[in-house]
Tab-separated table of C-alpha atoms in Angstrom:
chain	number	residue	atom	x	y	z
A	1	UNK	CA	-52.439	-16.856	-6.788
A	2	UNK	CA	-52.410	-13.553	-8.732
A	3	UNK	CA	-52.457	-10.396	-6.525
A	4	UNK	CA	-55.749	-8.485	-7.105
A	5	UNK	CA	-53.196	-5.529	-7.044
A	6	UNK	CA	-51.247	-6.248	-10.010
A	7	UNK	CA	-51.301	-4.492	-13.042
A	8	UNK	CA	-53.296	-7.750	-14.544
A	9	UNK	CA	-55.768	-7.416	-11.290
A	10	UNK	CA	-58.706	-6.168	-10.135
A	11	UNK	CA	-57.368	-3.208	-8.311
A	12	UNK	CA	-53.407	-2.170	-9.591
A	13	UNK	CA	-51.843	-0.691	-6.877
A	14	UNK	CA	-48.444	-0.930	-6.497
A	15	UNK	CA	-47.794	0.310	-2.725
A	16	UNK	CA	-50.606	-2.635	-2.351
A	17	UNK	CA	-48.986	-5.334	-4.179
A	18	UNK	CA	-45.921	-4.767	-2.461
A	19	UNK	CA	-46.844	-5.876	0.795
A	20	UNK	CA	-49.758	-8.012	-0.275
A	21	UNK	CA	-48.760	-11.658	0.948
A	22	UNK	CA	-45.724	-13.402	2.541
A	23	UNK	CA	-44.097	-13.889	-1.111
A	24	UNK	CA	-44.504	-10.087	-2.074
A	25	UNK	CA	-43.554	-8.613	1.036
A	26	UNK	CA	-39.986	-10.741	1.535
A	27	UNK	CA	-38.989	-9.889	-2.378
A	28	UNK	CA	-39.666	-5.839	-1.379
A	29	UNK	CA	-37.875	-6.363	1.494
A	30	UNK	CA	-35.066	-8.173	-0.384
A	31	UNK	CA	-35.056	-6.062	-2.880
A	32	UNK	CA	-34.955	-3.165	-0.373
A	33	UNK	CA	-31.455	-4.632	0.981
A	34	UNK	CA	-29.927	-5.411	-2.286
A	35	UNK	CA	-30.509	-1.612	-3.256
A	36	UNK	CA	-29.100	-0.508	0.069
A	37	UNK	CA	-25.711	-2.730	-0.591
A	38	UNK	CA	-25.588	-1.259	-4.023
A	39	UNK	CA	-25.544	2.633	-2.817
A	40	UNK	CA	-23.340	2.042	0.204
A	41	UNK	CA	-20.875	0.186	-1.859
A	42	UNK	CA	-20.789	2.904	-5.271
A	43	UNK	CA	-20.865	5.768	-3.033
A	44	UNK	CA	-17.260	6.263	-1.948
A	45	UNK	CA	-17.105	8.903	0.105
A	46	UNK	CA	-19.917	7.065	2.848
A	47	UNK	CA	-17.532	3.868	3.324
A	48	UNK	CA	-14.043	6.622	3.003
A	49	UNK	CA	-15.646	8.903	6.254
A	50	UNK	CA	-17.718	6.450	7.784
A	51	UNK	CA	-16.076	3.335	7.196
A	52	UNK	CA	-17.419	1.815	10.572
A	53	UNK	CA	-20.819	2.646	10.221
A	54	UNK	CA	-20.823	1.472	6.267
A	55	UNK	CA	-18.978	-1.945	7.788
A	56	UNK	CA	-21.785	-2.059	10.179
A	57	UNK	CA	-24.836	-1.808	7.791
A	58	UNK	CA	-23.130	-3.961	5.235
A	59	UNK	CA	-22.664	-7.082	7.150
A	60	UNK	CA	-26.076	-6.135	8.371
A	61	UNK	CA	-27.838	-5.648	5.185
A	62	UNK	CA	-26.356	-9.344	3.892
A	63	UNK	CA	-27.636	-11.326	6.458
A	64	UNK	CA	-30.832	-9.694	5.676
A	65	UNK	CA	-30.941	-10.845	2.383
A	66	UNK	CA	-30.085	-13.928	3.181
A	67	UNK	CA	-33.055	-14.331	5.356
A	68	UNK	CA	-35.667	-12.262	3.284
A	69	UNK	CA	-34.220	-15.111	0.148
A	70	UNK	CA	-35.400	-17.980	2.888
A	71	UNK	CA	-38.655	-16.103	3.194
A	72	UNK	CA	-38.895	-15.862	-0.805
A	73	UNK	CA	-38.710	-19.474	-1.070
A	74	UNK	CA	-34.772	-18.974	-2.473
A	75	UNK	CA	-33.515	-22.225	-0.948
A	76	UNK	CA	-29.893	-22.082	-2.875
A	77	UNK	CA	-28.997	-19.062	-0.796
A	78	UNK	CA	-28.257	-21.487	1.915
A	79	UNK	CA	-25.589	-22.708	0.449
A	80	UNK	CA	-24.229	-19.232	-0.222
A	81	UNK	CA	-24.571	-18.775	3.653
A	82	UNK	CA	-22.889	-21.609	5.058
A	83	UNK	CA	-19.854	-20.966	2.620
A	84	UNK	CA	-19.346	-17.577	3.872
A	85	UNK	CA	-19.957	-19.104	7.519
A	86	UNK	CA	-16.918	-21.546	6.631
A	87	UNK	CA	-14.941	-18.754	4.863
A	88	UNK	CA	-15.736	-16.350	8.103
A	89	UNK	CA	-14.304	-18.943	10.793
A	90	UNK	CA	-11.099	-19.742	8.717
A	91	UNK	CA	-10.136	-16.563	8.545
A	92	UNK	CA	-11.557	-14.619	11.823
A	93	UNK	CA	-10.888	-18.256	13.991
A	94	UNK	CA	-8.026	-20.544	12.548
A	95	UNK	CA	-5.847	-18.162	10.598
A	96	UNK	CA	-6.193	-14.855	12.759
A	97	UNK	CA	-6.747	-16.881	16.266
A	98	UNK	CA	-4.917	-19.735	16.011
A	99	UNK	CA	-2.043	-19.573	13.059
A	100	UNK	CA	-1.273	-16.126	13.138
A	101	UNK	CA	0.820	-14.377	16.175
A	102	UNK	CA	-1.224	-12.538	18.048
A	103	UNK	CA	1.484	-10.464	20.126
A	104	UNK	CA	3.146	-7.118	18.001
A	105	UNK	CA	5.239	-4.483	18.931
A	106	UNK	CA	3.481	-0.783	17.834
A	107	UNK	CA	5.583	2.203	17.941
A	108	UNK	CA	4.436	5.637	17.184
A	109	UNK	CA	6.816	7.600	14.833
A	110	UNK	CA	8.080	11.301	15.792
A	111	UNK	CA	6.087	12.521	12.869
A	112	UNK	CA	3.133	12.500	10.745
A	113	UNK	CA	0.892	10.599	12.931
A	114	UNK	CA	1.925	7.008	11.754
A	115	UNK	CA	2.406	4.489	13.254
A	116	UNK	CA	4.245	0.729	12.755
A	117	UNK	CA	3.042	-2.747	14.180
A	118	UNK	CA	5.572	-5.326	13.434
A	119	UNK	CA	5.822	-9.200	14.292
A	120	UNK	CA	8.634	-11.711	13.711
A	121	UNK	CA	7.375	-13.918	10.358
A	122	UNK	CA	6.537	-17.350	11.592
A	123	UNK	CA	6.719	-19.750	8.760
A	124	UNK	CA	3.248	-20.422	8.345
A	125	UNK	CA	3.327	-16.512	6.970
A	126	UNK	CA	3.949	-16.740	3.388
A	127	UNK	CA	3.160	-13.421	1.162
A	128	UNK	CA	4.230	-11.923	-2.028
A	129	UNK	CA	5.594	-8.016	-2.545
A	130	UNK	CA	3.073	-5.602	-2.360
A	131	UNK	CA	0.168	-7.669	-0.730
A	132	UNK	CA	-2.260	-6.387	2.489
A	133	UNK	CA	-3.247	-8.060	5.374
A	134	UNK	CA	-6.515	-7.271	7.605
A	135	UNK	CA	-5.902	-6.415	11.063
A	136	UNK	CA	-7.890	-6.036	14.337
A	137	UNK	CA	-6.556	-4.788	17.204
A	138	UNK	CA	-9.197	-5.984	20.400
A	139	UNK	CA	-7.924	-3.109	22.634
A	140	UNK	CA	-9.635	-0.748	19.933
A	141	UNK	CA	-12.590	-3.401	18.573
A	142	UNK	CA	-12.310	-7.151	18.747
A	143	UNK	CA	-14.585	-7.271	15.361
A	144	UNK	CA	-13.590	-4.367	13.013
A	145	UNK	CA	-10.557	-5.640	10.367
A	146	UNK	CA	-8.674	-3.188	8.404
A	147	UNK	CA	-6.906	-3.636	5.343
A	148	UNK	CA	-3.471	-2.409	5.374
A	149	UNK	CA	-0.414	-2.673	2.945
A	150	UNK	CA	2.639	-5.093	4.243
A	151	UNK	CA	5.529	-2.559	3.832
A	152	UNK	CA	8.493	-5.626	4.461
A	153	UNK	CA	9.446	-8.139	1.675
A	154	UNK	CA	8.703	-11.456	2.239
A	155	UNK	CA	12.638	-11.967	2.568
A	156	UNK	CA	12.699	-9.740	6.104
A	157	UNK	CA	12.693	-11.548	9.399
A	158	UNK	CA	10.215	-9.258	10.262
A	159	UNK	CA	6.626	-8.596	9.252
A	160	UNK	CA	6.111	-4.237	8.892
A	161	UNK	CA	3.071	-2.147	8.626
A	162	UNK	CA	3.163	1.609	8.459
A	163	UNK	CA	-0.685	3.071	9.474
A	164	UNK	CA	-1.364	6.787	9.075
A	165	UNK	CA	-4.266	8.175	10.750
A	166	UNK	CA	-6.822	8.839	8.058
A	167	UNK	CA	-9.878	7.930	9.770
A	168	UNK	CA	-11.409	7.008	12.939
A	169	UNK	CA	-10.226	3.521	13.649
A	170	UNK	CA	-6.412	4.738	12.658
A	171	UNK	CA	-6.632	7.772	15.092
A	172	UNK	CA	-7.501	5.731	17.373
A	173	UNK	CA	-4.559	3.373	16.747
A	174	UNK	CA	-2.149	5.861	16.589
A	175	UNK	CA	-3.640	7.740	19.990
A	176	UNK	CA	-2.677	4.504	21.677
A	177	UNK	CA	0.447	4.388	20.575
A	178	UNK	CA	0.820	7.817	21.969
A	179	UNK	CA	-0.943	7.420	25.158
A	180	UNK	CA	2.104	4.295	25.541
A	181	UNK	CA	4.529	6.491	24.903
A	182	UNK	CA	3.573	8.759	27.563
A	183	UNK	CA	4.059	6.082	29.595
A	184	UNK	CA	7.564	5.837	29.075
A	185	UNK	CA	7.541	3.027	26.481
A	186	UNK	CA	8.755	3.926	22.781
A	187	UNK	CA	7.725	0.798	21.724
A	188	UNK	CA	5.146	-1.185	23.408
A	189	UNK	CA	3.440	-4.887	22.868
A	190	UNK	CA	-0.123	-5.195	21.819
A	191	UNK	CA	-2.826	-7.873	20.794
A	192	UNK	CA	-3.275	-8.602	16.792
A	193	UNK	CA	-5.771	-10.451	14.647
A	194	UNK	CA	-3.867	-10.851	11.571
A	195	UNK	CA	-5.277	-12.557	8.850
A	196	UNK	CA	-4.495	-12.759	5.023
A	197	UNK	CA	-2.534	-11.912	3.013
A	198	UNK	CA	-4.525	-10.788	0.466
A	199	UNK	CA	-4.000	-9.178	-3.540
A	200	UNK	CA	-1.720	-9.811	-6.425
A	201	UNK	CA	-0.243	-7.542	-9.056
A	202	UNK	CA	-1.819	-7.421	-12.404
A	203	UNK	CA	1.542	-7.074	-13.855
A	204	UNK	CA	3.395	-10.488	-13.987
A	205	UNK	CA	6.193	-9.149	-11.942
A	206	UNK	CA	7.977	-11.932	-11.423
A	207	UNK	CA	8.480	-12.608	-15.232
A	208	UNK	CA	12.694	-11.328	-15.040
A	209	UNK	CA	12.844	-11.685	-18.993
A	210	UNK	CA	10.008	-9.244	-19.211
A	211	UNK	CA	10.804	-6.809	-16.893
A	212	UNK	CA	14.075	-5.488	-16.476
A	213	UNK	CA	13.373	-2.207	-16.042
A	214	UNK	CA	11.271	-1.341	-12.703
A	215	UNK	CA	9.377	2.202	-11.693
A	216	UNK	CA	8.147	2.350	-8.692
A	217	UNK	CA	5.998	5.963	-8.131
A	218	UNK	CA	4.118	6.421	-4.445
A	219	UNK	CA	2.606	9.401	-2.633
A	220	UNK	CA	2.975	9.964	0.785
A	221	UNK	CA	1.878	6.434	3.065
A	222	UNK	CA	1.182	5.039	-0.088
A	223	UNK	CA	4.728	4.319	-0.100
A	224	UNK	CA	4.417	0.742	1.599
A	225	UNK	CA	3.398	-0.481	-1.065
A	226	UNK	CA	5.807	0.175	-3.377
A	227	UNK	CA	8.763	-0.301	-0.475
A	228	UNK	CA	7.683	-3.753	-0.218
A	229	UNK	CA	8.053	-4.458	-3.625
A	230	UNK	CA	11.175	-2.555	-4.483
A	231	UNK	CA	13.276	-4.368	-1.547
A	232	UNK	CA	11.462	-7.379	-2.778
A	233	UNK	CA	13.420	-6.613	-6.207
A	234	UNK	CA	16.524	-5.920	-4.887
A	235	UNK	CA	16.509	-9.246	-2.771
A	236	UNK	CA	15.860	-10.878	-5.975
A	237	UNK	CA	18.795	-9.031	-8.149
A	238	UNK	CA	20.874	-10.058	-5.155
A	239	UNK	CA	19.873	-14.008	-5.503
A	240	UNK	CA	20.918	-13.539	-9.237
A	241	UNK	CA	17.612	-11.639	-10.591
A	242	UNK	CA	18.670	-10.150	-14.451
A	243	UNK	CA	17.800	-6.969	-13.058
A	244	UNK	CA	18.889	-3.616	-15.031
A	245	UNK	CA	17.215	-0.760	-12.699
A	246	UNK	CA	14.712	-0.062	-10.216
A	247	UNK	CA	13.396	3.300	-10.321
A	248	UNK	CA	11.707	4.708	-6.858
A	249	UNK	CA	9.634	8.111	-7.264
A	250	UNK	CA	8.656	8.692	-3.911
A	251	UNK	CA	6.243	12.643	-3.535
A	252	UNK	CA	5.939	13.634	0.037
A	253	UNK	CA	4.595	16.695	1.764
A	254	UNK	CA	7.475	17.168	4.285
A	255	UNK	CA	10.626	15.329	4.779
A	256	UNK	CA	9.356	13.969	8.162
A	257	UNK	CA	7.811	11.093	6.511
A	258	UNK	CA	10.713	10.155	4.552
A	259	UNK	CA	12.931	10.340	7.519
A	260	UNK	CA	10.850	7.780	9.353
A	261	UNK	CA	10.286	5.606	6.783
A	262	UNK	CA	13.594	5.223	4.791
A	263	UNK	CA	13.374	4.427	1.046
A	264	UNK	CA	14.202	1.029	-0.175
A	265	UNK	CA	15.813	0.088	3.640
A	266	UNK	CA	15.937	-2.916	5.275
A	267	UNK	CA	13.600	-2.757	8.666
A	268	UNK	CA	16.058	-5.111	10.263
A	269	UNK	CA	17.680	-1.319	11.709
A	270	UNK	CA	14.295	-0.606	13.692
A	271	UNK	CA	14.817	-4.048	15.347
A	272	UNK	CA	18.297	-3.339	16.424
A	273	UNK	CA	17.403	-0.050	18.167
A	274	UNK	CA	18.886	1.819	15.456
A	275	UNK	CA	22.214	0.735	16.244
A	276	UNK	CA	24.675	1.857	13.440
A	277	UNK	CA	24.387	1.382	9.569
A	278	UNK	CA	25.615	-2.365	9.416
A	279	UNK	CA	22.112	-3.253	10.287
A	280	UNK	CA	20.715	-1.779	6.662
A	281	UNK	CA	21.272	-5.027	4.701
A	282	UNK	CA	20.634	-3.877	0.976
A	283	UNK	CA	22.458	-6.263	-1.258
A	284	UNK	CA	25.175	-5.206	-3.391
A	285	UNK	CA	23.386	-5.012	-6.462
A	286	UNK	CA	25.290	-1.779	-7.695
A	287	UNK	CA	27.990	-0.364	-9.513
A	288	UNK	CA	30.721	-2.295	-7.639
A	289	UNK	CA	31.089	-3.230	-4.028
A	290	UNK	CA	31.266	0.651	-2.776
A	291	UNK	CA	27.586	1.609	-3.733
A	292	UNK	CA	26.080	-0.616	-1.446
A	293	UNK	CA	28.746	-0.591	1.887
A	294	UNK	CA	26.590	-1.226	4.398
A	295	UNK	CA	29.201	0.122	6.825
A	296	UNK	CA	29.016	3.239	5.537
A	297	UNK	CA	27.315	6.121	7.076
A	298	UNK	CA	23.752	6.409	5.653
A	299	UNK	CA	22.949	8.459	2.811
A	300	UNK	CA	22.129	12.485	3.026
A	301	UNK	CA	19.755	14.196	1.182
A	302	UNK	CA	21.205	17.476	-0.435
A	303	UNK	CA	19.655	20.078	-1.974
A	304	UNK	CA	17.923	20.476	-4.927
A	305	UNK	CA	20.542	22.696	-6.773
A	306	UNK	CA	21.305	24.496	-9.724
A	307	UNK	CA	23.106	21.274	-11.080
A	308	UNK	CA	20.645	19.541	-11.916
A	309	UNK	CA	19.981	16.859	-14.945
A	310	UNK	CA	17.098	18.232	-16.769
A	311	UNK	CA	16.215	15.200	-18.686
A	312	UNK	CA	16.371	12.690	-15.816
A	313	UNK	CA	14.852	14.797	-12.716
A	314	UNK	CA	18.098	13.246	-10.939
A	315	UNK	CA	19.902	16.037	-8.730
A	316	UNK	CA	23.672	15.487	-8.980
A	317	UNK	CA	24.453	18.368	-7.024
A	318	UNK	CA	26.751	18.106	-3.390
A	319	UNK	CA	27.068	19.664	-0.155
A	320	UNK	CA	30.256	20.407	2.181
A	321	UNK	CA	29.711	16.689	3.711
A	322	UNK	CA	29.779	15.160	0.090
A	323	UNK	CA	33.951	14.936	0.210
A	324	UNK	CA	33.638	13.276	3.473
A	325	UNK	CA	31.355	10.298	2.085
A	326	UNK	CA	28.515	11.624	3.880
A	327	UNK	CA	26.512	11.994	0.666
A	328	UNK	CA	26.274	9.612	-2.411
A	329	UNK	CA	27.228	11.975	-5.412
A	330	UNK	CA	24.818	10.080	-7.927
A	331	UNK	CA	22.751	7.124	-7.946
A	332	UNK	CA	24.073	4.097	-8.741
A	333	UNK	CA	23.149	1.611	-11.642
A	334	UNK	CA	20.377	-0.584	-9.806
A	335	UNK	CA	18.620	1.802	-7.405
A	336	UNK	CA	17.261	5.215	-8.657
A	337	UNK	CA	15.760	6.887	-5.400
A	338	UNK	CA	13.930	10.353	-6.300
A	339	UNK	CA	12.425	12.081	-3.471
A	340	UNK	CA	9.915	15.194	-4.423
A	341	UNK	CA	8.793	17.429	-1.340
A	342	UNK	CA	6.018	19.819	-2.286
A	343	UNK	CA	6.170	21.854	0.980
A	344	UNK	CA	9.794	21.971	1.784
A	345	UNK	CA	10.135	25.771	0.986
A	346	UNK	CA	12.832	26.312	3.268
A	347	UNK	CA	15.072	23.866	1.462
A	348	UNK	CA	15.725	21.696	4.664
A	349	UNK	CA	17.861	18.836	4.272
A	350	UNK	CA	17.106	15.505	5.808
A	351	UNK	CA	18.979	12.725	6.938
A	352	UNK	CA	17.858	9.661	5.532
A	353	UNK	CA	18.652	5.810	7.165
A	354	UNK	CA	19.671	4.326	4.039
A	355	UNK	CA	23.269	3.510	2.531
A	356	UNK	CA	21.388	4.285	-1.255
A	357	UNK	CA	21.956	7.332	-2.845
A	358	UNK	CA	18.744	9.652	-2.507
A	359	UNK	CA	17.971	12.680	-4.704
A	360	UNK	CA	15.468	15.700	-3.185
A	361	UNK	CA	13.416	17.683	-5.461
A	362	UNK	CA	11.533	20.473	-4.104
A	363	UNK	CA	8.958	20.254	-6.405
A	364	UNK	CA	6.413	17.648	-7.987
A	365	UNK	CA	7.731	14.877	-9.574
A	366	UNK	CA	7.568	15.546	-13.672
A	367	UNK	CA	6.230	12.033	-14.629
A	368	UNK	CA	6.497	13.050	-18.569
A	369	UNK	CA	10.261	13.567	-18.154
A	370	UNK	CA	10.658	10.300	-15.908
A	371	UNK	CA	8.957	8.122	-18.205
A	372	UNK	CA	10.882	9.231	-21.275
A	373	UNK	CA	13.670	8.904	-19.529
A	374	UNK	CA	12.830	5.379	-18.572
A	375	UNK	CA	12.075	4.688	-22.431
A	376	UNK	CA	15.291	5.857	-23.872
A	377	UNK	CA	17.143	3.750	-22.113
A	378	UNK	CA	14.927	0.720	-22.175
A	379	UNK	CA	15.246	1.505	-26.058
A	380	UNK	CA	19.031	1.118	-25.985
A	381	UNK	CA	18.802	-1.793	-23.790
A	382	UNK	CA	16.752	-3.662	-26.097
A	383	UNK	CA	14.120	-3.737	-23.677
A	384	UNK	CA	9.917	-3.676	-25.269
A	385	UNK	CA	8.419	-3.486	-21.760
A	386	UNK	CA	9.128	-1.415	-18.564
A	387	UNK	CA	6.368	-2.191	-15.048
A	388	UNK	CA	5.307	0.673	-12.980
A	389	UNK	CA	4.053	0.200	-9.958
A	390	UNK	CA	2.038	3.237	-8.434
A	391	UNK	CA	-0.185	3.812	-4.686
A	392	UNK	CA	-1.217	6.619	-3.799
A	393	UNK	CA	-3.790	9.137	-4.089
A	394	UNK	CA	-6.028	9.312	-6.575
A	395	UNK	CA	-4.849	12.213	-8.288
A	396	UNK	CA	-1.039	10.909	-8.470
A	397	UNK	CA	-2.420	7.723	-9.715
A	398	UNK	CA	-4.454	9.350	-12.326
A	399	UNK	CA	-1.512	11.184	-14.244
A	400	UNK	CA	0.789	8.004	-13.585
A	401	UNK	CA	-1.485	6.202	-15.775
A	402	UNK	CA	-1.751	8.910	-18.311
A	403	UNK	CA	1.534	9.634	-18.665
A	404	UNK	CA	2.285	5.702	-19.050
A	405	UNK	CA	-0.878	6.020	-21.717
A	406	UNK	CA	0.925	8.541	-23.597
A	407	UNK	CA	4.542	7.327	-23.996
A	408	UNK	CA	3.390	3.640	-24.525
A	409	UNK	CA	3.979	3.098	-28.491
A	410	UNK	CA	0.889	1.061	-29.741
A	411	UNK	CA	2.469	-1.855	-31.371
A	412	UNK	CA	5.028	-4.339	-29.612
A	413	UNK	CA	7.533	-5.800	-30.669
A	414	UNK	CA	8.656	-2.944	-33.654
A	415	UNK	CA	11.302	-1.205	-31.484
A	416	UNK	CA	8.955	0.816	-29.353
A	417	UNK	CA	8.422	0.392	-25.586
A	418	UNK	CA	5.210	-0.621	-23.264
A	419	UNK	CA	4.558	0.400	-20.017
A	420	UNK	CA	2.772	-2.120	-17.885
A	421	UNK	CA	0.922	-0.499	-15.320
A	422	UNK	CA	-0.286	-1.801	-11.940
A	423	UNK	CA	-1.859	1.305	-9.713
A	424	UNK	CA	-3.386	0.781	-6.022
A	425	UNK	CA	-5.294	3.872	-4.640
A	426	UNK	CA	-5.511	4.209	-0.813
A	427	UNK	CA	-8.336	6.513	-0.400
A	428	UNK	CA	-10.504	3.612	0.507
């Protein structure tokens, strides 16, 4: 029946009609939980700082509306709850408990409070460049699952996350790792839920006739994701891929990072105990055999000197080590590696684990200069479209997209160039 407090009633009142009767009181409740789901979720700086709280209340708040629906008479929402029953035990129980490994090795890095978890790939793990994975570890909390980029190409024996600590559950992680070290252990075993992977690039990637030209711009941890795809790319060239160059802008705040997690290297070396440059297997893919020796000693960065290609960003400049074959002079033809330290005043040099050619820049990365760079020669190359891949923060992200925006020419296929953008942002 009509409530006498409607506005077609007796006696309109709405604080009334909300609560008068079973039917009225589950829809305000229900619609009381919807609205809480919708402000938690557009509201990014409550999930970003409070992620296990927002977690919390947001499993929370959907089982409420599932039952306040049952109250309402909404019958169909129990088919909405017993598929994300099924969906919730094939991930949490089969494919994180039972097909997954559960066992990984975690090592803390020097520097910059990361962290890596590896695990050998069993063959039941199957993922594409640039996808995440959602991880528990039970010694910090059996039920919370993070998303985190897979910085390995599927073509590595060995599956690699890098984890900075950003927030509470990843300083936590990475204070374990510590507190393992201080135990004497460098690199210690732990307990894993792994289950995914998860995303796909909105770029068709894989289309080699398309894309022959590859840029690849990251800031700071953001880098996984692009490392994972750039070896990916390389692995392919190797196997026959018609690929002309891959392009890896990489912006860090101090070298540290880069140090620890070399550009475009194969993590086979951190299984090996670091034990000389053979283990770097990056596949010859260059300008003859000698750009990619993998017994060669790894690649130095040098400073970012007066001699210095203005159009490219790419430094060309040597150091007293260069005659020795310490230092790759310039980059080869495949792999362009440009490193840009914004807080590197004392021009430091760094030694980086890699036998490709890396270029320091003491500076920001001039994504105008890059681009056009990129489109010239894609222009003489009779290439129409170039991908970029970019993760980072948002900022980075925001004038990668411009810049592509801006040198994109607006019709295809007329001599001009496209660039094809696919952007991940890890400021959750």
């Amino acid at each position: 029946a009509d409530s006498a407090f409607a506005l077609t009633g007796n006696n309109p009142d709405l604080i009334k009609f909300l609560q008068d009767g079973g039917t009225n009181t589950s829809g305000t409740l229900l619609m009381l939980a919807l609205t809480g789901l919708v402000v938690l979720s557009i509201v990014p700086w409550i999930r970003r700082w409070f992620f296990d709280i927002w977690l919390f209340l947001h499993i929370a708040l959907a089982v409420c509306v599932i039952v306040f629906c049952l109250m309402h008479e909404v019958g169909a929402v129990v088919v909405v709850a017993v598929w994300w029953a099924v969906d919730v035990a094939l991930r949490y129980l089969v494919m994180a408990g039972c097909r997954y490994p559960t066992t990984a090795t975690l090592r803390k890095l020097p520097t910059n409070d990361v962290v890596e978890i590896s695990f050998r790939k069993p063959e039941s793990f199957d993922y594409n460049s640039g996808q995440f994975v959602q991880i528990a570890i039970p010694s910090l909390s059996v039920l919370q699952f993070h998303p985190i980029s897979i910085s390995s190409a599927p073509h590595e024996e060995y599956v690699t996350l890098h984890i900075r600590a950003l927030g509470g559950w990843t300083k936590k992680l990475v204070a374990l790792a510590e507190k393992r070290q201080a135990q004497g252990h460098n690199t210690t075993e732990i307990t894993v839920f792994v289950e995914g992977p998860y995303g796909s690039a909105s770029i068709d990637i894989d289309n080699e006739e398309r894309y022959k030209t590859v840029l690849l711009v990251s800031g700071g941890i953001g880098v996984t994701h692009c490392q994972s795809v750039g070896k990916g790319l390389l692995h392919e060239k190797a196997m026959g891929r018609s690929l002309r160059k891959v392009r890896f802008v990489w912006t860090v705040r101090d070298l540290s990072l880069a140090e620890e997690i070399p550009p475009l290297a194969s993590n086979e070396s951190h299984h090996h105990h670091h034990a000389s440059p053979s283990n770097l297997v990056v596949p010859n893919v260059g300008r003859g055999s000698s750009a990619f020796d993998n017994n060669r000693t790894p690649g130095r960065l040098v400073h970012d000197s007066d001699s210095h290609d203005s159009e490219t960003g790419l430094n060309i400049g040597m150091d007293n080590n260069a005659a020795n074959g310490l230092v790759p002079s310039v980059n080869t033809d495949i792999a362009n590696i440009d490193i840009y330290c914004s807080r590197n005043s004392d021009g430091r040099k760094a030694f980086i684990d890699t036998p490709l050619a890396c270029n320091l820049h003491n500076k920001r990365p001039d994504l105008d200069s890059i681009l056009e760079s990129l489109k010239k020669e894609a222009i003489e190359n009779g290439e129409s479209s170039v991908a970029v891949f970019g993760c980072g923060p948002s900022g980075l992200i925001n004038s990668l997209k411009n810049a592509c925006r801006k040198h994109s020419d607006p019709v295809i296929g007329c001599g001009g160039v496209v660039f094809d953008v696919h952007t991940e942002i890890f400021e959750f």
